[in-house]
Amino acid sequence: MGGLQRFEQKLESMISGAFARTFRSAVQPVEIAAALERELDQNAQILSRDRRLVPNDFHVELSDTDLSRLAPYDSTLARELSDQLQKHADGQGYVFPGPIRIDFETAEDLTTGRFRIRSEAQAKVVGTATHTQVRQALAVLEVNGTRHPLHPPGLVVGRGTDADLRINDPGISRRHLEFMVTAGRGEELPLIEVHDLGSTNGISVDGRKVPRAALHDGSQVKVGTTTMTVRIVTETHDSPREPGAADV
């Protein structure tokens, strides 16, 4: 018995066949599972002889009808699909840069029984700042849904444990780059620069590969497969996600 067939039988047994009856004429869970596995196979990037990096963030787009039918089971299906992807990855020598995430969304251009998948490799981000430090910062760095304060004198970003902001991206060096922050005078905004620390793959700022650059609100710094966005704030506010203990 193949892995996808076992997946289908396990899912049906968990919910007493209700899922199969609901989806009899719509998108089948096994079709989604097969498409997600193909997404891994088609987007695998070679890291070494035995390891390949694959996406870990997936958006499954469905018609309104299919999404409505899926709604009562979406959390169960997402969990089982994640387990199936992990098994497939283990068998193929694939490496996820962070936790697997599967979301289901509606797409107006899709009809019943059709779906598509968008995916990307989204590295796990670990910071040391507290929620209060993020709220009080005049500038923050947005990375994969997390926010991190840019206080003087700045912070070092890398994959190693000695970096101030750690990103589990194989394209990032242990100490890859440094954001240098100078406090503004009076009501002036802080001055922010980014410097490459002699990394293997370098850095790109707003689409240009440079060794260093001055940054402004909205500047995007890309390292490996990860994009970091600078945000200048004029008043304190809650961050969408605390990058401290919640990310460790």
PDB file of C-alpha atoms in Angstrom:
ATOM      1  CA  MET A   1       0.000   0.000   0.000  1.00  0.00           C
ATOM      2  CA  GLY A   2       1.393   3.400  -0.992  1.00  0.00           C
ATOM      3  CA  GLY A   3       1.883   6.345   1.308  1.00  0.00           C
ATOM      4  CA  LEU A   4      -0.947   8.376  -0.231  1.00  0.00           C
ATOM      5  CA  GLN A   5      -3.392   5.454   0.051  1.00  0.00           C
ATOM      6  CA  ARG A   6      -2.500   4.976   3.719  1.00  0.00           C
ATOM      7  CA  PHE A   7      -2.966   8.718   4.239  1.00  0.00           C
ATOM      8  CA  GLU A   8      -6.448   8.594   2.682  1.00  0.00           C
ATOM      9  CA  GLN A   9      -7.550   5.597   4.735  1.00  0.00           C
ATOM     10  CA  LYS A  10      -6.247   7.097   7.970  1.00  0.00           C
ATOM     11  CA  LEU A  11      -8.043  10.386   7.345  1.00  0.00           C
ATOM     12  CA  GLU A  12     -11.332   8.687   6.520  1.00  0.00           C
ATOM     13  CA  SER A  13     -11.159   6.461   9.588  1.00  0.00           C
ATOM     14  CA  MET A  14     -10.514   9.445  11.860  1.00  0.00           C
ATOM     15  CA  ILE A  15     -13.724  11.183  10.837  1.00  0.00           C
ATOM     16  CA  SER A  16     -15.934   8.153  10.215  1.00  0.00           C
ATOM     17  CA  GLY A  17     -16.133   8.553   6.444  1.00  0.00           C
ATOM     18  CA  ALA A  18     -17.881  11.939   6.666  1.00  0.00           C
ATOM     19  CA  PHE A  19     -15.020  13.594   4.839  1.00  0.00           C
ATOM     20  CA  ALA A  20     -15.204  11.182   1.924  1.00  0.00           C
ATOM     21  CA  ARG A  21     -18.964  11.689   1.540  1.00  0.00           C
ATOM     22  CA  THR A  22     -18.634  15.463   1.729  1.00  0.00           C
ATOM     23  CA  PHE A  23     -15.920  15.552  -0.908  1.00  0.00           C
ATOM     24  CA  ARG A  24     -17.360  12.916  -3.232  1.00  0.00           C
ATOM     25  CA  SER A  25     -17.758  15.374  -6.144  1.00  0.00           C
ATOM     26  CA  ALA A  26     -15.225  17.992  -5.056  1.00  0.00           C
ATOM     27  CA  VAL A  27     -11.485  18.220  -4.381  1.00  0.00           C
ATOM     28  CA  GLN A  28     -10.231  14.997  -2.784  1.00  0.00           C
ATOM     29  CA  PRO A  29      -7.777  15.154   0.154  1.00  0.00           C
ATOM     30  CA  VAL A  30      -5.482  12.639  -1.537  1.00  0.00           C
ATOM     31  CA  GLU A  31      -5.254  14.983  -4.544  1.00  0.00           C
ATOM     32  CA  ILE A  32      -4.074  17.788  -2.277  1.00  0.00           C
ATOM     33  CA  ALA A  33      -1.564  15.467  -0.597  1.00  0.00           C
ATOM     34  CA  ALA A  34      -0.155  14.368  -3.969  1.00  0.00           C
ATOM     35  CA  ALA A  35       0.087  17.979  -5.165  1.00  0.00           C
ATOM     36  CA  LEU A  36       1.928  19.022  -1.992  1.00  0.00           C
ATOM     37  CA  GLU A  37       4.436  16.205  -2.445  1.00  0.00           C
ATOM     38  CA  ARG A  38       5.000  17.331  -6.047  1.00  0.00           C
ATOM     39  CA  GLU A  39       5.525  20.859  -4.746  1.00  0.00           C
ATOM     40  CA  LEU A  40       8.384  19.565  -2.609  1.00  0.00           C
ATOM     41  CA  ASP A  41       9.882  17.545  -5.466  1.00  0.00           C
ATOM     42  CA  GLN A  42       9.733  20.420  -7.946  1.00  0.00           C
ATOM     43  CA  ASN A  43      11.135  23.085  -5.611  1.00  0.00           C
ATOM     44  CA  ALA A  44      13.911  21.161  -3.861  1.00  0.00           C
ATOM     45  CA  GLN A  45      17.211  23.069  -3.742  1.00  0.00           C
ATOM     46  CA  ILE A  46      20.465  21.169  -3.285  1.00  0.00           C
ATOM     47  CA  LEU A  47      22.246  21.860   0.008  1.00  0.00           C
ATOM     48  CA  SER A  48      24.671  18.945  -0.064  1.00  0.00           C
ATOM     49  CA  ARG A  49      24.975  15.480  -1.514  1.00  0.00           C
ATOM     50  CA  ASP A  50      22.296  14.068   0.780  1.00  0.00           C
ATOM     51  CA  ARG A  51      20.244  17.132   1.753  1.00  0.00           C
ATOM     52  CA  ARG A  52      17.866  19.362  -0.224  1.00  0.00           C
ATOM     53  CA  LEU A  53      15.937  22.379   1.009  1.00  0.00           C
ATOM     54  CA  VAL A  54      12.180  22.388   0.333  1.00  0.00           C
ATOM     55  CA  PRO A  55       9.295  24.829   1.016  1.00  0.00           C
ATOM     56  CA  ASN A  56       7.549  24.660   4.376  1.00  0.00           C
ATOM     57  CA  ASP A  57       4.835  27.321   3.962  1.00  0.00           C
ATOM     58  CA  PHE A  58       1.873  26.284   1.778  1.00  0.00           C
ATOM     59  CA  HIS A  59      -1.310  28.049   0.654  1.00  0.00           C
ATOM     60  CA  VAL A  60      -3.932  25.740  -0.845  1.00  0.00           C
ATOM     61  CA  GLU A  61      -6.341  27.796  -2.968  1.00  0.00           C
ATOM     62  CA  LEU A  62      -9.853  26.398  -3.593  1.00  0.00           C
ATOM     63  CA  SER A  63     -13.219  27.526  -4.901  1.00  0.00           C
ATOM     64  CA  ASP A  64     -15.734  28.981  -2.445  1.00  0.00           C
ATOM     65  CA  THR A  65     -17.747  25.755  -2.638  1.00  0.00           C
ATOM     66  CA  ASP A  66     -14.814  23.481  -1.878  1.00  0.00           C
ATOM     67  CA  LEU A  67     -13.520  25.742   0.886  1.00  0.00           C
ATOM     68  CA  SER A  68     -16.963  25.729   2.553  1.00  0.00           C
ATOM     69  CA  ARG A  69     -17.079  21.928   2.424  1.00  0.00           C
ATOM     70  CA  LEU A  70     -13.557  21.763   3.840  1.00  0.00           C
ATOM     71  CA  ALA A  71     -14.154  24.182   6.740  1.00  0.00           C
ATOM     72  CA  PRO A  72     -15.351  21.622   9.357  1.00  0.00           C
ATOM     73  CA  TYR A  73     -12.243  19.482   8.765  1.00  0.00           C
ATOM     74  CA  ASP A  74      -9.532  22.002   7.849  1.00  0.00           C
ATOM     75  CA  SER A  75      -7.500  21.664  11.061  1.00  0.00           C
ATOM     76  CA  THR A  76      -7.593  17.849  10.905  1.00  0.00           C
ATOM     77  CA  LEU A  77      -6.661  17.836   7.235  1.00  0.00           C
ATOM     78  CA  ALA A  78      -3.832  20.346   7.732  1.00  0.00           C
ATOM     79  CA  ARG A  79      -2.370  18.225  10.534  1.00  0.00           C
ATOM     80  CA  GLU A  80      -2.551  14.993   8.540  1.00  0.00           C
ATOM     81  CA  LEU A  81      -1.149  16.664   5.409  1.00  0.00           C
ATOM     82  CA  SER A  82       1.761  18.000   7.470  1.00  0.00           C
ATOM     83  CA  ASP A  83       2.503  14.510   8.798  1.00  0.00           C
ATOM     84  CA  GLN A  84       2.345  13.104   5.263  1.00  0.00           C
ATOM     85  CA  LEU A  85       4.734  15.780   3.965  1.00  0.00           C
ATOM     86  CA  GLN A  86       7.171  15.076   6.801  1.00  0.00           C
ATOM     87  CA  LYS A  87       7.189  11.368   5.909  1.00  0.00           C
ATOM     88  CA  HIS A  88       7.761  12.183   2.237  1.00  0.00           C
ATOM     89  CA  ALA A  89      10.575  14.591   3.133  1.00  0.00           C
ATOM     90  CA  ASP A  90      12.270  12.029   5.393  1.00  0.00           C
ATOM     91  CA  GLY A  91      12.211   9.475   2.600  1.00  0.00           C
ATOM     92  CA  GLN A  92      13.687  11.872   0.036  1.00  0.00           C
ATOM     93  CA  GLY A  93      16.315  13.563   2.197  1.00  0.00           C
ATOM     94  CA  TYR A  94      14.480  16.906   2.170  1.00  0.00           C
ATOM     95  CA  VAL A  95      15.046  19.557   4.830  1.00  0.00           C
ATOM     96  CA  PHE A  96      12.421  22.087   5.953  1.00  0.00           C
ATOM     97  CA  PRO A  97      13.816  25.489   7.061  1.00  0.00           C
ATOM     98  CA  GLY A  98      11.095  25.803   9.697  1.00  0.00           C
ATOM     99  CA  PRO A  99       7.795  24.302  10.862  1.00  0.00           C
ATOM    100  CA  ILE A 100       5.370  23.107   8.169  1.00  0.00           C
ATOM    101  CA  ARG A 101       2.396  25.430   7.744  1.00  0.00           C
ATOM    102  CA  ILE A 102      -0.632  24.700   5.535  1.00  0.00           C
ATOM    103  CA  ASP A 103      -3.421  27.260   5.048  1.00  0.00           C
ATOM    104  CA  PHE A 104      -6.585  26.928   2.972  1.00  0.00           C
ATOM    105  CA  GLU A 105      -7.806  29.980   1.047  1.00  0.00           C
ATOM    106  CA  THR A 106     -10.504  30.859  -1.451  1.00  0.00           C
ATOM    107  CA  ALA A 107      -9.777  31.861  -5.053  1.00  0.00           C
ATOM    108  CA  GLU A 108     -12.531  33.434  -7.142  1.00  0.00           C
ATOM    109  CA  ASP A 109     -11.168  32.131 -10.450  1.00  0.00           C
ATOM    110  CA  LEU A 110     -11.321  28.467  -9.391  1.00  0.00           C
ATOM    111  CA  THR A 111     -14.353  26.258 -10.013  1.00  0.00           C
ATOM    112  CA  THR A 112     -15.511  23.304  -7.907  1.00  0.00           C
ATOM    113  CA  GLY A 113     -13.054  20.434  -8.002  1.00  0.00           C
ATOM    114  CA  ARG A 114     -10.047  22.578  -8.960  1.00  0.00           C
ATOM    115  CA  PHE A 115      -7.298  23.913  -6.723  1.00  0.00           C
ATOM    116  CA  ARG A 116      -3.744  25.227  -6.809  1.00  0.00           C
ATOM    117  CA  ILE A 117      -0.873  25.529  -4.367  1.00  0.00           C
ATOM    118  CA  ARG A 118       1.520  28.379  -3.610  1.00  0.00           C
ATOM    119  CA  SER A 119       4.584  27.609  -1.531  1.00  0.00           C
ATOM    120  CA  GLU A 120       7.755  29.161  -0.196  1.00  0.00           C
ATOM    121  CA  ALA A 121      10.630  28.296   2.103  1.00  0.00           C
ATOM    122  CA  GLN A 122      10.150  30.370   5.253  1.00  0.00           C
ATOM    123  CA  ALA A 123      12.966  30.093   7.772  1.00  0.00           C
ATOM    124  CA  LYS A 124      12.403  29.940  11.513  1.00  0.00           C
ATOM    125  CA  VAL A 125      13.362  33.223  13.194  1.00  0.00           C
ATOM    126  CA  VAL A 126      14.571  33.466  16.810  1.00  0.00           C
ATOM    127  CA  GLY A 127      15.095  36.813  18.517  1.00  0.00           C
ATOM    128  CA  THR A 128      15.954  37.835  22.078  1.00  0.00           C
ATOM    129  CA  ALA A 129      13.914  41.045  22.400  1.00  0.00           C
ATOM    130  CA  THR A 130      10.963  41.300  24.757  1.00  0.00           C
ATOM    131  CA  HIS A 131       7.457  42.316  23.751  1.00  0.00           C
ATOM    132  CA  THR A 132       7.965  45.675  25.499  1.00  0.00           C
ATOM    133  CA  GLN A 133      11.180  46.371  23.587  1.00  0.00           C
ATOM    134  CA  VAL A 134       9.377  45.752  20.295  1.00  0.00           C
ATOM    135  CA  ARG A 135       6.491  48.071  21.272  1.00  0.00           C
ATOM    136  CA  GLN A 136       8.846  50.899  22.279  1.00  0.00           C
ATOM    137  CA  ALA A 137      11.143  50.722  19.247  1.00  0.00           C
ATOM    138  CA  LEU A 138      11.266  53.597  16.756  1.00  0.00           C
ATOM    139  CA  ALA A 139      12.347  51.151  14.058  1.00  0.00           C
ATOM    140  CA  VAL A 140      11.689  47.437  13.638  1.00  0.00           C
ATOM    141  CA  LEU A 141      12.756  44.635  11.348  1.00  0.00           C
ATOM    142  CA  GLU A 142       9.975  42.439   9.944  1.00  0.00           C
ATOM    143  CA  VAL A 143      11.041  38.871   9.159  1.00  0.00           C
ATOM    144  CA  ASN A 144       8.671  36.013   8.269  1.00  0.00           C
ATOM    145  CA  GLY A 145       5.781  37.389  10.295  1.00  0.00           C
ATOM    146  CA  THR A 146       7.871  38.453  13.310  1.00  0.00           C
ATOM    147  CA  ARG A 147       9.046  41.923  14.393  1.00  0.00           C
ATOM    148  CA  HIS A 148      12.379  42.772  16.015  1.00  0.00           C
ATOM    149  CA  PRO A 149      13.487  46.173  17.407  1.00  0.00           C
ATOM    150  CA  LEU A 150      16.294  48.140  15.772  1.00  0.00           C
ATOM    151  CA  HIS A 151      17.844  49.931  18.747  1.00  0.00           C
ATOM    152  CA  PRO A 152      21.287  51.617  18.784  1.00  0.00           C
ATOM    153  CA  PRO A 153      23.917  50.372  18.205  1.00  0.00           C
ATOM    154  CA  GLY A 154      22.113  47.711  16.106  1.00  0.00           C
ATOM    155  CA  LEU A 155      22.056  43.955  15.780  1.00  0.00           C
ATOM    156  CA  VAL A 156      23.854  41.094  14.036  1.00  0.00           C
ATOM    157  CA  VAL A 157      21.848  38.677  11.904  1.00  0.00           C
ATOM    158  CA  GLY A 158      23.057  35.155  11.197  1.00  0.00           C
ATOM    159  CA  ARG A 159      22.448  31.453  11.499  1.00  0.00           C
ATOM    160  CA  GLY A 160      24.798  30.937  14.449  1.00  0.00           C
ATOM    161  CA  THR A 161      23.897  30.987  18.131  1.00  0.00           C
ATOM    162  CA  ASP A 162      26.028  34.107  18.730  1.00  0.00           C
ATOM    163  CA  ALA A 163      23.900  36.246  16.371  1.00  0.00           C
ATOM    164  CA  ASP A 164      21.408  38.673  17.924  1.00  0.00           C
ATOM    165  CA  LEU A 165      18.763  37.550  15.434  1.00  0.00           C
ATOM    166  CA  ARG A 166      19.003  33.912  14.340  1.00  0.00           C
ATOM    167  CA  ILE A 167      17.443  32.769  11.070  1.00  0.00           C
ATOM    168  CA  ASN A 168      17.433  29.073  10.157  1.00  0.00           C
ATOM    169  CA  ASP A 169      18.151  29.665   6.466  1.00  0.00           C
ATOM    170  CA  PRO A 170      20.970  27.552   4.947  1.00  0.00           C
ATOM    171  CA  GLY A 171      21.837  30.468   2.644  1.00  0.00           C
ATOM    172  CA  ILE A 172      22.732  32.617   5.645  1.00  0.00           C
ATOM    173  CA  SER A 173      26.194  32.564   7.245  1.00  0.00           C
ATOM    174  CA  ARG A 174      26.692  32.171  10.992  1.00  0.00           C
ATOM    175  CA  ARG A 175      27.336  35.945  11.250  1.00  0.00           C
ATOM    176  CA  HIS A 176      25.972  37.262   7.968  1.00  0.00           C
ATOM    177  CA  LEU A 177      25.254  40.976   8.333  1.00  0.00           C
ATOM    178  CA  GLU A 178      24.870  43.802  10.807  1.00  0.00           C
ATOM    179  CA  PHE A 179      22.199  46.476  11.032  1.00  0.00           C
ATOM    180  CA  MET A 180      23.874  49.600  12.442  1.00  0.00           C
ATOM    181  CA  VAL A 181      21.517  52.058  14.143  1.00  0.00           C
ATOM    182  CA  THR A 182      22.332  55.646  15.164  1.00  0.00           C
ATOM    183  CA  ALA A 183      19.832  57.465  17.360  1.00  0.00           C
ATOM    184  CA  GLY A 184      18.337  60.623  15.864  1.00  0.00           C
ATOM    185  CA  ARG A 185      18.629  63.968  17.626  1.00  0.00           C
ATOM    186  CA  GLY A 186      15.484  65.325  19.207  1.00  0.00           C
ATOM    187  CA  GLU A 187      12.567  64.250  17.055  1.00  0.00           C
ATOM    188  CA  GLU A 188      14.762  63.048  14.195  1.00  0.00           C
ATOM    189  CA  LEU A 189      14.292  59.444  13.069  1.00  0.00           C
ATOM    190  CA  PRO A 190      17.100  56.937  13.670  1.00  0.00           C
ATOM    191  CA  LEU A 191      19.674  56.390  10.939  1.00  0.00           C
ATOM    192  CA  ILE A 192      19.959  52.764   9.833  1.00  0.00           C
ATOM    193  CA  GLU A 193      22.625  51.099   7.691  1.00  0.00           C
ATOM    194  CA  VAL A 194      23.257  47.459   6.793  1.00  0.00           C
ATOM    195  CA  HIS A 195      26.765  46.002   6.392  1.00  0.00           C
ATOM    196  CA  ASP A 196      27.741  42.605   5.017  1.00  0.00           C
ATOM    197  CA  LEU A 197      30.076  40.852   7.476  1.00  0.00           C
ATOM    198  CA  GLY A 198      32.020  38.959   4.810  1.00  0.00           C
ATOM    199  CA  SER A 199      29.276  36.391   4.267  1.00  0.00           C
ATOM    200  CA  THR A 200      29.484  33.652   1.656  1.00  0.00           C
ATOM    201  CA  ASN A 201      26.401  34.701  -0.326  1.00  0.00           C
ATOM    202  CA  GLY A 202      26.320  38.460   0.279  1.00  0.00           C
ATOM    203  CA  ILE A 203      23.269  40.675   0.703  1.00  0.00           C
ATOM    204  CA  SER A 204      20.771  42.380  -1.613  1.00  0.00           C
ATOM    205  CA  VAL A 205      19.076  45.677  -0.775  1.00  0.00           C
ATOM    206  CA  ASP A 206      15.951  46.541  -2.748  1.00  0.00           C
ATOM    207  CA  GLY A 207      16.996  44.138  -5.485  1.00  0.00           C
ATOM    208  CA  ARG A 208      20.658  45.245  -5.775  1.00  0.00           C
ATOM    209  CA  LYS A 209      23.593  43.245  -4.435  1.00  0.00           C
ATOM    210  CA  VAL A 210      25.715  45.581  -2.315  1.00  0.00           C
ATOM    211  CA  PRO A 211      28.259  45.279   0.532  1.00  0.00           C
ATOM    212  CA  ARG A 212      26.564  48.054   2.547  1.00  0.00           C
ATOM    213  CA  ALA A 213      23.705  50.505   2.192  1.00  0.00           C
ATOM    214  CA  ALA A 214      21.712  53.182   3.998  1.00  0.00           C
ATOM    215  CA  LEU A 215      18.148  52.071   4.716  1.00  0.00           C
ATOM    216  CA  HIS A 216      14.793  53.806   4.968  1.00  0.00           C
ATOM    217  CA  ASP A 217      11.219  52.857   5.787  1.00  0.00           C
ATOM    218  CA  GLY A 218      10.260  49.942   3.530  1.00  0.00           C
ATOM    219  CA  SER A 219      13.813  48.947   2.560  1.00  0.00           C
ATOM    220  CA  GLN A 220      14.077  45.214   1.891  1.00  0.00           C
ATOM    221  CA  VAL A 221      17.234  43.277   2.658  1.00  0.00           C
ATOM    222  CA  LYS A 222      17.428  39.774   1.211  1.00  0.00           C
ATOM    223  CA  VAL A 223      19.788  37.080   2.478  1.00  0.00           C
ATOM    224  CA  GLY A 224      19.514  33.489   1.299  1.00  0.00           C
ATOM    225  CA  THR A 225      15.791  32.916   0.713  1.00  0.00           C
ATOM    226  CA  THR A 226      14.776  35.311   3.500  1.00  0.00           C
ATOM    227  CA  THR A 227      13.601  38.901   3.036  1.00  0.00           C
ATOM    228  CA  MET A 228      13.777  41.395   5.917  1.00  0.00           C
ATOM    229  CA  THR A 229      11.836  44.662   5.777  1.00  0.00           C
ATOM    230  CA  VAL A 230      12.738  47.818   7.730  1.00  0.00           C
ATOM    231  CA  ARG A 231       9.827  49.709   9.263  1.00  0.00           C
ATOM    232  CA  ILE A 232      10.168  53.162  10.842  1.00  0.00           C
ATOM    233  CA  VAL A 233       7.432  53.847  13.387  1.00  0.00           C
ATOM    234  CA  THR A 234       6.449  57.249  14.776  1.00  0.00           C
ATOM    235  CA  GLU A 235       4.487  55.937  17.758  1.00  0.00           C
ATOM    236  CA  THR A 236       4.647  52.785  19.853  1.00  0.00           C
ATOM    237  CA  HIS A 237       2.148  50.016  19.173  1.00  0.00           C
ATOM    238  CA  ASP A 238       1.688  46.323  19.768  1.00  0.00           C
ATOM    239  CA  SER A 239       3.551  43.996  17.458  1.00  0.00           C
ATOM    240  CA  PRO A 240       1.654  41.211  15.654  1.00  0.00           C
ATOM    241  CA  ARG A 241       3.833  38.597  17.226  1.00  0.00           C
ATOM    242  CA  GLU A 242       6.326  38.609  20.060  1.00  0.00           C
ATOM    243  CA  PRO A 243       9.743  37.403  18.839  1.00  0.00           C
ATOM    244  CA  GLY A 244      11.106  36.465  22.262  1.00  0.00           C
ATOM    245  CA  ALA A 245       9.988  33.432  24.223  1.00  0.00           C
ATOM    246  CA  ALA A 246       7.278  32.570  21.692  1.00  0.00           C
ATOM    247  CA  ASP A 247       9.888  31.884  19.004  1.00  0.00           C
ATOM    248  CA  VAL A 248      12.415  29.996  21.092  1.00  0.00           C
TER     249      VAL A 248
END
